[in-house]
Coordinates of N, CA, C and O in Angstrom, one line a residue:
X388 N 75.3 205.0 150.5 CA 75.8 206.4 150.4 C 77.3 206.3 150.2 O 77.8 206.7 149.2
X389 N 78.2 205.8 151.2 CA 79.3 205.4 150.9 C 79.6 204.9 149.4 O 80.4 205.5 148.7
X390 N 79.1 203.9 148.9 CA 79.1 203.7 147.3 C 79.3 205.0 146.8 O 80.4 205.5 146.5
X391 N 78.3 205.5 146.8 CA 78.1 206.8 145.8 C 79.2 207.7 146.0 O 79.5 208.4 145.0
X392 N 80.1 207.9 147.2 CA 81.2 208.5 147.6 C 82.1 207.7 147.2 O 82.6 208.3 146.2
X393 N 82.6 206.8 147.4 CA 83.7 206.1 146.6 C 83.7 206.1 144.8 O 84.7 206.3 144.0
X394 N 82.4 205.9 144.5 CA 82.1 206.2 142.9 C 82.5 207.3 142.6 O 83.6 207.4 142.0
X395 N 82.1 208.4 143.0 CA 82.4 209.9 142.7 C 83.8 210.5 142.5 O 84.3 211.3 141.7
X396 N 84.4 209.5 144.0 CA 86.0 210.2 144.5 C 86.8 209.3 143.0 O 87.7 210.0 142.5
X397 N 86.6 208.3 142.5 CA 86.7 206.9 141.2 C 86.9 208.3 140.0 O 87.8 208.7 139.2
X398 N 85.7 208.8 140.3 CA 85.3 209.5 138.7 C 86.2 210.8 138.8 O 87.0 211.3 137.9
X399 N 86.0 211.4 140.3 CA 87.0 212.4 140.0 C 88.1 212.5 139.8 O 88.6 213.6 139.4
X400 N 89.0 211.1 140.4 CA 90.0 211.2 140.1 C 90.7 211.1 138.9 O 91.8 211.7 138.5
X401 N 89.6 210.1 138.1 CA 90.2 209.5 136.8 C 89.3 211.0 135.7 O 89.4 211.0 134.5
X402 N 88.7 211.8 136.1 CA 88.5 213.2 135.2 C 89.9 213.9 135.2 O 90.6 213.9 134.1
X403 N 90.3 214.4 136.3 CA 91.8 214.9 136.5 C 92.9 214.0 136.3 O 93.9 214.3 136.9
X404 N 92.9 213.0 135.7 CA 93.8 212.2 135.1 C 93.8 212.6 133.5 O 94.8 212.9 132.9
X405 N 92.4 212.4 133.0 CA 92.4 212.6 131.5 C 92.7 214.2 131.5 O 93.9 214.4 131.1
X406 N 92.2 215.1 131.9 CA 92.3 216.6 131.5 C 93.6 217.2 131.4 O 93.8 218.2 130.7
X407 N 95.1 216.3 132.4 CA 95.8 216.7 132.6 C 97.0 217.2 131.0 O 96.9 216.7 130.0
X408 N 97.6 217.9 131.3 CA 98.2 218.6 129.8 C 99.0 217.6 129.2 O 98.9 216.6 129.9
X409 N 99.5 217.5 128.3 CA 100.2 216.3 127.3 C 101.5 217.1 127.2 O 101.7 218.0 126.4
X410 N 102.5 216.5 128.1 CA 103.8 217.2 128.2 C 104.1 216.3 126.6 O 103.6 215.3 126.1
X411 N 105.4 217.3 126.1 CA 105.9 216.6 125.0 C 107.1 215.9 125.2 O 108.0 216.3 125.9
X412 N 107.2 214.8 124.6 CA 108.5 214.0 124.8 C 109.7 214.5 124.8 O 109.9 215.5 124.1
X413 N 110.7 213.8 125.7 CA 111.9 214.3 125.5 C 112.5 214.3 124.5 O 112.4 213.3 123.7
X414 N 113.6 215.5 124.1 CA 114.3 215.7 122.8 C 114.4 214.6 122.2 O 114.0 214.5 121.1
X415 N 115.4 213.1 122.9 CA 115.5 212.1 122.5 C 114.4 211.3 121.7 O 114.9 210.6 120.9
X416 N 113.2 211.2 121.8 CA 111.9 210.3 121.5 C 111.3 211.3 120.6 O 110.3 210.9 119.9
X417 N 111.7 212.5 120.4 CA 111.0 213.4 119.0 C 111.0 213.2 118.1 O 112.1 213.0 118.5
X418 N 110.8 212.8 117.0 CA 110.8 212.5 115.5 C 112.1 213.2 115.2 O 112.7 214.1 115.8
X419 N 112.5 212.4 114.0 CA 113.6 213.0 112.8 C 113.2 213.9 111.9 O 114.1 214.3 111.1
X420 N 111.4 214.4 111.8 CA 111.1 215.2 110.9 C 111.5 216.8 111.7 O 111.8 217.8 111.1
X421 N 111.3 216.8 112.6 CA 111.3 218.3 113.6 C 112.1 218.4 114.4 O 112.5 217.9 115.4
X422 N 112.5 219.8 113.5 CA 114.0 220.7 113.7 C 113.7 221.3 113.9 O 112.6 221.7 113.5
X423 N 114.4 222.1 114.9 CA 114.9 223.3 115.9 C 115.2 224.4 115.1 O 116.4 224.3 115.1
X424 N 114.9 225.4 114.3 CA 115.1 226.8 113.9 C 115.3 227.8 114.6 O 114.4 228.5 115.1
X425 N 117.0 228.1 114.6 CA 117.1 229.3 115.3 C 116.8 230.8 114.2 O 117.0 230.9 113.0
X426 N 116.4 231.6 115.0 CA 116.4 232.6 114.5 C 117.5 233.5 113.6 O 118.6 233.1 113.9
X427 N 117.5 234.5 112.7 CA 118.6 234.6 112.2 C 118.8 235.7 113.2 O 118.0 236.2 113.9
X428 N 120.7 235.8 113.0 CA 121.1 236.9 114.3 C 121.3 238.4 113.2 O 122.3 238.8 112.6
X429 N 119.8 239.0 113.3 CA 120.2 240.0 112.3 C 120.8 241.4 112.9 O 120.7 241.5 114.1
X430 N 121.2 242.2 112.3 CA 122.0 243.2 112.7 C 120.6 244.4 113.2 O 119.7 244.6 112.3
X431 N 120.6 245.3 114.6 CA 119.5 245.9 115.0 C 119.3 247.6 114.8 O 120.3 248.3 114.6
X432 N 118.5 247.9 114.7 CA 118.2 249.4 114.6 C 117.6 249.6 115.7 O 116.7 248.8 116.0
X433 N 117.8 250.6 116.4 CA 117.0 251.4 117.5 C 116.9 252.5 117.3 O 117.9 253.2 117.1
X434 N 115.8 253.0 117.4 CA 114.8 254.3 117.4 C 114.8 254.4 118.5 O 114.5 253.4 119.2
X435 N 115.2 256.1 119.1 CA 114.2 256.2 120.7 C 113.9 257.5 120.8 O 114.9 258.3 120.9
X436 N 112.9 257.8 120.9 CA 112.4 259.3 120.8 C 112.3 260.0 122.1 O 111.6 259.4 122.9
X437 N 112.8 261.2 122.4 CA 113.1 261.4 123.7 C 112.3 262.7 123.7 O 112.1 263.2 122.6
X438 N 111.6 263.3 125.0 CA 111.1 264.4 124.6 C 111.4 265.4 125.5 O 111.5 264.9 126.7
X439 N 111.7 266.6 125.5 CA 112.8 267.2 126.7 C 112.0 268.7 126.6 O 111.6 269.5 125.8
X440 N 111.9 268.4 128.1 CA 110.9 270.1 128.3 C 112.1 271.0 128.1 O 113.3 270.9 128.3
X441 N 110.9 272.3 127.4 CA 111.5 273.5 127.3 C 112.4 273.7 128.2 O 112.2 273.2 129.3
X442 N 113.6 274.4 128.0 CA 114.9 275.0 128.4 C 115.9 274.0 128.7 O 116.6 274.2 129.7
X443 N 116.0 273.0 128.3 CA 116.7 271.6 129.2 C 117.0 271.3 127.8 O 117.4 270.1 127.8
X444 N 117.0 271.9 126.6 CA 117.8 271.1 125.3 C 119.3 271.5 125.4 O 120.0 270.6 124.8
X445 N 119.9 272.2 125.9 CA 121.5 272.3 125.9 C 121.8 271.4 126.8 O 122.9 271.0 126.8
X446 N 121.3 271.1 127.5 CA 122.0 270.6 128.6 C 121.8 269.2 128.2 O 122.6 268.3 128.6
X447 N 120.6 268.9 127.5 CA 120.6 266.9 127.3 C 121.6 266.9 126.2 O 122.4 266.0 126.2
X448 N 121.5 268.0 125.0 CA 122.5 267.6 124.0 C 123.9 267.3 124.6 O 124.6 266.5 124.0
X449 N 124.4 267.9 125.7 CA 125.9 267.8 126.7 C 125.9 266.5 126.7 O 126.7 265.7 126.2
X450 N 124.7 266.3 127.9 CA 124.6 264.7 128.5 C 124.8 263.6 127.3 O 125.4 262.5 127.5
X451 N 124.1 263.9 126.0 CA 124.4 262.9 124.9 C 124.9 263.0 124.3 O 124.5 262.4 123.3
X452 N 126.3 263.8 124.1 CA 127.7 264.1 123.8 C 128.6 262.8 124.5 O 129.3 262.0 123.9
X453 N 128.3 262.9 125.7 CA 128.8 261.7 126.4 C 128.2 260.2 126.3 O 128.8 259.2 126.7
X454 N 127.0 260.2 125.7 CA 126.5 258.6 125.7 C 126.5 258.4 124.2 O 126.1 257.3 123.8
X455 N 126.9 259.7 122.9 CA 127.1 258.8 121.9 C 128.2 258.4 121.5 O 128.3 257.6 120.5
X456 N 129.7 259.0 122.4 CA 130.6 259.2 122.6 C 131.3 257.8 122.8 O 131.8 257.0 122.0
X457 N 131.1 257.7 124.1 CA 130.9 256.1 125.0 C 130.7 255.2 123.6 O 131.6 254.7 122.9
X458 N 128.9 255.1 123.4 CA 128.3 253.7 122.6 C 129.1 253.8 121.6 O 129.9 252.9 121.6
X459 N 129.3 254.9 120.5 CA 130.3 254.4 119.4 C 131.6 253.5 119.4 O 132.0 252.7 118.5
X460 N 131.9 253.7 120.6 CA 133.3 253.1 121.1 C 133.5 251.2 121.2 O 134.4 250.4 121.0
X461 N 131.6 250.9 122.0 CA 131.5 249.9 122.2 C 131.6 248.7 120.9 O 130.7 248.9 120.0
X462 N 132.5 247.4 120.7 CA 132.5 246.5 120.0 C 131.6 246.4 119.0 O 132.0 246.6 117.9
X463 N 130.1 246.1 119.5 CA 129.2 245.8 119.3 C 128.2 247.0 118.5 O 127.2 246.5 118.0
X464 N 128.4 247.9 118.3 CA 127.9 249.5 118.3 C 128.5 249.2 116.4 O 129.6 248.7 116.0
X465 N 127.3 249.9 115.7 CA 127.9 250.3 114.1 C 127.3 251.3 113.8 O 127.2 251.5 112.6
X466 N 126.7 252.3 114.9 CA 126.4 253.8 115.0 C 126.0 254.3 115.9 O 126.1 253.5 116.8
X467 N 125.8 255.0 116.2 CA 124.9 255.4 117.1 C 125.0 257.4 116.9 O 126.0 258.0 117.1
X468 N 123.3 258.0 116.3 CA 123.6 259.8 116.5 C 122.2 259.8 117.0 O 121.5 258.8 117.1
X469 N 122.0 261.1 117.3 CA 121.5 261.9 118.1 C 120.5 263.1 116.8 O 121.1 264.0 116.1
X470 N 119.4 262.9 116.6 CA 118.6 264.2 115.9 C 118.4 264.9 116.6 O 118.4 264.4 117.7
X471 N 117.9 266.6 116.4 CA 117.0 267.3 117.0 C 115.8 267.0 115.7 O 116.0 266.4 114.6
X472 N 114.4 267.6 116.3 CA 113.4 268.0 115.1 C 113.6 269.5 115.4 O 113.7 270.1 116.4
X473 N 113.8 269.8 113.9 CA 114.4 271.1 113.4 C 112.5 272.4 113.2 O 112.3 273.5 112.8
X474 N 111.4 271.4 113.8 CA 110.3 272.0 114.1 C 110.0 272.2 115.4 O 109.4 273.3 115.7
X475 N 110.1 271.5 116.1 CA 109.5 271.4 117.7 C 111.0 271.2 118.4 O 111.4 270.0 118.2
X476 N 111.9 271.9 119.0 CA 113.0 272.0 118.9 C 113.4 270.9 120.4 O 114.4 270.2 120.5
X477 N 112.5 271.0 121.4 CA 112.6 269.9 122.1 C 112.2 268.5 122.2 O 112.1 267.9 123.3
X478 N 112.0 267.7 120.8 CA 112.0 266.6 120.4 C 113.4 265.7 119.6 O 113.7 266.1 118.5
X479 N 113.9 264.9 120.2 CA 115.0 264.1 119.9 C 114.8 262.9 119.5 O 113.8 262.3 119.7
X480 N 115.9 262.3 118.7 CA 115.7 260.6 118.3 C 117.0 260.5 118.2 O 117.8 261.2 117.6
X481 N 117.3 259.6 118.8 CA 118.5 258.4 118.8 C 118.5 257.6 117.6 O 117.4 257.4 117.0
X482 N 119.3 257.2 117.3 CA 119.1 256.1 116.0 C 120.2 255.3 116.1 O 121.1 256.0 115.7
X483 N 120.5 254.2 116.4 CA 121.3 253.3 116.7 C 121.2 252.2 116.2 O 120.1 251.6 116.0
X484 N 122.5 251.7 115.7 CA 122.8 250.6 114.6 C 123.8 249.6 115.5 O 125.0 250.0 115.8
X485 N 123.3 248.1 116.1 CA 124.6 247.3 116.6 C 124.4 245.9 115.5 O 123.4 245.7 114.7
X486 N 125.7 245.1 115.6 CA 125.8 243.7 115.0 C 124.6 242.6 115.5 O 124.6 241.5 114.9
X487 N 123.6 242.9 116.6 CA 122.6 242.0 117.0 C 122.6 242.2 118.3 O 123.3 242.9 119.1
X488 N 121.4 241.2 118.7 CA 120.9 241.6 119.9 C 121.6 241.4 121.1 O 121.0 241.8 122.1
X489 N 122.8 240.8 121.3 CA 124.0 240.7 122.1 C 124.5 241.9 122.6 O 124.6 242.2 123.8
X490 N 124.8 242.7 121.2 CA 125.1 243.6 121.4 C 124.5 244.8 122.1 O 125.3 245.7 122.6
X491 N 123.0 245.0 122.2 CA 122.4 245.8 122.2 C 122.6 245.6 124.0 O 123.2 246.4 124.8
X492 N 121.8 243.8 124.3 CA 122.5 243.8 125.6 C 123.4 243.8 126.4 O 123.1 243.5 127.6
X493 N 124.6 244.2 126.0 CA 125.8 244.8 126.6 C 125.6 246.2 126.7 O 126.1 246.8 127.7
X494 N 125.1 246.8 125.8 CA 125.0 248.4 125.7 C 124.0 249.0 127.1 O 124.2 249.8 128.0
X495 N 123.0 248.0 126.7 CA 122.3 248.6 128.0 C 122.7 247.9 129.6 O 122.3 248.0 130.8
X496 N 123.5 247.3 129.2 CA 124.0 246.9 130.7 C 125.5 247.9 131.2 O 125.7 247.8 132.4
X497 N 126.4 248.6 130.6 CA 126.6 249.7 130.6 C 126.6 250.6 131.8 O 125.5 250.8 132.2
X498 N 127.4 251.1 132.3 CA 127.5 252.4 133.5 C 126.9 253.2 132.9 O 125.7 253.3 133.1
X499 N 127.7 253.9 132.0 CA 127.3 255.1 131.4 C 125.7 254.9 130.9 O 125.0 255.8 131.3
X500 N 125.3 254.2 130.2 CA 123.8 254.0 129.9 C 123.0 254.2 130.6 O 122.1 254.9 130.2
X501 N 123.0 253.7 132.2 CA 122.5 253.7 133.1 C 122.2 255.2 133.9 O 121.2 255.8 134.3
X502 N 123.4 255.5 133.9 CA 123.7 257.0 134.1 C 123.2 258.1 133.7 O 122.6 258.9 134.4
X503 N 123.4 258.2 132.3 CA 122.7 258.4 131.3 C 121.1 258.5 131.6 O 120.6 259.6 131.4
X504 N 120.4 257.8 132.0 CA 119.3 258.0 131.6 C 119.0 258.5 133.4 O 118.2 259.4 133.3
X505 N 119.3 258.3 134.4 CA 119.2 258.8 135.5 C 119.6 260.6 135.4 O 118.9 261.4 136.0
X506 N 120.5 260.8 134.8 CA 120.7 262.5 134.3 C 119.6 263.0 133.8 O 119.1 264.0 134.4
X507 N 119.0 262.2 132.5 CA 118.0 263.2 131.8 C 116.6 263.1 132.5 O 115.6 263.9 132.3
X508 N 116.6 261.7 133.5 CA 115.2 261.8 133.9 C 114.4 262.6 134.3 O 113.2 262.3 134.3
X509 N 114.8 264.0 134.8 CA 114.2 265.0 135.3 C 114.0 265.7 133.8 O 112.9 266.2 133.6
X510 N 114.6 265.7 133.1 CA 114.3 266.8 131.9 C 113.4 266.2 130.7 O 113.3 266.5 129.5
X511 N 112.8 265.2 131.3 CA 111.5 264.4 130.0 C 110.4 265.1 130.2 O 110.0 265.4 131.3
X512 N 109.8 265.2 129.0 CA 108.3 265.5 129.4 C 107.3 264.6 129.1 O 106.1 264.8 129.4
X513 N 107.8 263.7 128.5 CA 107.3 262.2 128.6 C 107.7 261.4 128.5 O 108.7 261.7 127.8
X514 N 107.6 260.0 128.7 CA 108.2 259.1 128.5 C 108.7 258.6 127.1 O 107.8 258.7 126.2
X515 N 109.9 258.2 126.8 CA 110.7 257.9 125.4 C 109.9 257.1 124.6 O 108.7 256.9 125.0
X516 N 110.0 256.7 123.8 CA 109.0 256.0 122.8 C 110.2 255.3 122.1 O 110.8 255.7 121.1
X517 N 110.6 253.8 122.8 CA 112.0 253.2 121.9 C 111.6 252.0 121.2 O 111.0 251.1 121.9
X518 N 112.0 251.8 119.7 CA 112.0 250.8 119.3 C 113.4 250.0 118.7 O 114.5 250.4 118.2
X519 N 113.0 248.7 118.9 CA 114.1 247.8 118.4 C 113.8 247.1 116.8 O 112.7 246.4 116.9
X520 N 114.3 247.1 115.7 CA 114.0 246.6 114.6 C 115.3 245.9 114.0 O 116.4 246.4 113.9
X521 N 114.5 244.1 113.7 CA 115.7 243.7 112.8 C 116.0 244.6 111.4 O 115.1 245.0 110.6
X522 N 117.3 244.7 111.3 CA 117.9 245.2 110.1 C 117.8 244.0 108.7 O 118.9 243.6 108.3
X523 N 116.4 243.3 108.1 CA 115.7 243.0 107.3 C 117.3 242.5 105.8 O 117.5 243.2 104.8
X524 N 118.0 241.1 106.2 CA 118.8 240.5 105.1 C 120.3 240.9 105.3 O 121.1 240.8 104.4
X525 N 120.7 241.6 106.9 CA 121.8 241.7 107.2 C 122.1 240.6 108.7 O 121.5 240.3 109.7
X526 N 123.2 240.2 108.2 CA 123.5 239.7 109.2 C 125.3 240.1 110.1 O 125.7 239.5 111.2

């Protein structure tokens, strides 16, 4: 019996030896064929669709008087306006243009950004719908 326990504890150890994952070599022992590709730093667009219950559109247009105010200002910023939909009169979009994604992360790290969206949170009637898109052969 003991045999058969020492065999077993043999087998299981050397199963969880083979199964274990295949770390890859350090940078140093890599091949000369495989290179590191960074990403290109392309320039970003942001879409963000805001949706603002009835009677609360004067008052967000105020509030984003001051945050497109602010972002244009910022370095990093190469637009930033504000739509209404000239149909459904409480639907908005942001449309924002920075130099790359650095940029975008300084913007939202920001007081006023911050602020900003703590103001309008009461006046959403649902949550924003934001997208980020490379700007496709700009850098």
């Amino acid at each position: 019996m003991k045999t058969k326990i020492l065999f077993f504890s043999i087998l299981l150890s050397l199963t969880g030896i083979s199964c274990k994952p295949k770390t890859p070599p350090p940078p140093a022992q890599q091949s000369q064929s495989e290179t590191v590709v960074q990403a290109p730093d392309y320039q970003k667009m942001i879409t963000a669709k805001v949706f603002i219950k009835p009677g609360k559109e004067a008052e967000f247009i105020t509030a984003a008087k001051m945050m497109i105010e602010n972002s244009n200002k910022e370095e990093g910023c190469l637009g930033y306006m504000l739509y209404q939909d000239p149909y459904e009169k409480t639907n908005f979009i942001f449309v924002e243009k920075y130099k790359n994604q650095a940029a975008i992360d300084v913007h939202f790290a920001t007081p006023y950004f911050r602020e900003f969206g703590t103001i309008t949170s009461d006046w959403t009637s649902k949550p924003m719908e934001i997208n980020i898109i490379d700007i496709a052969g700009e850098k």
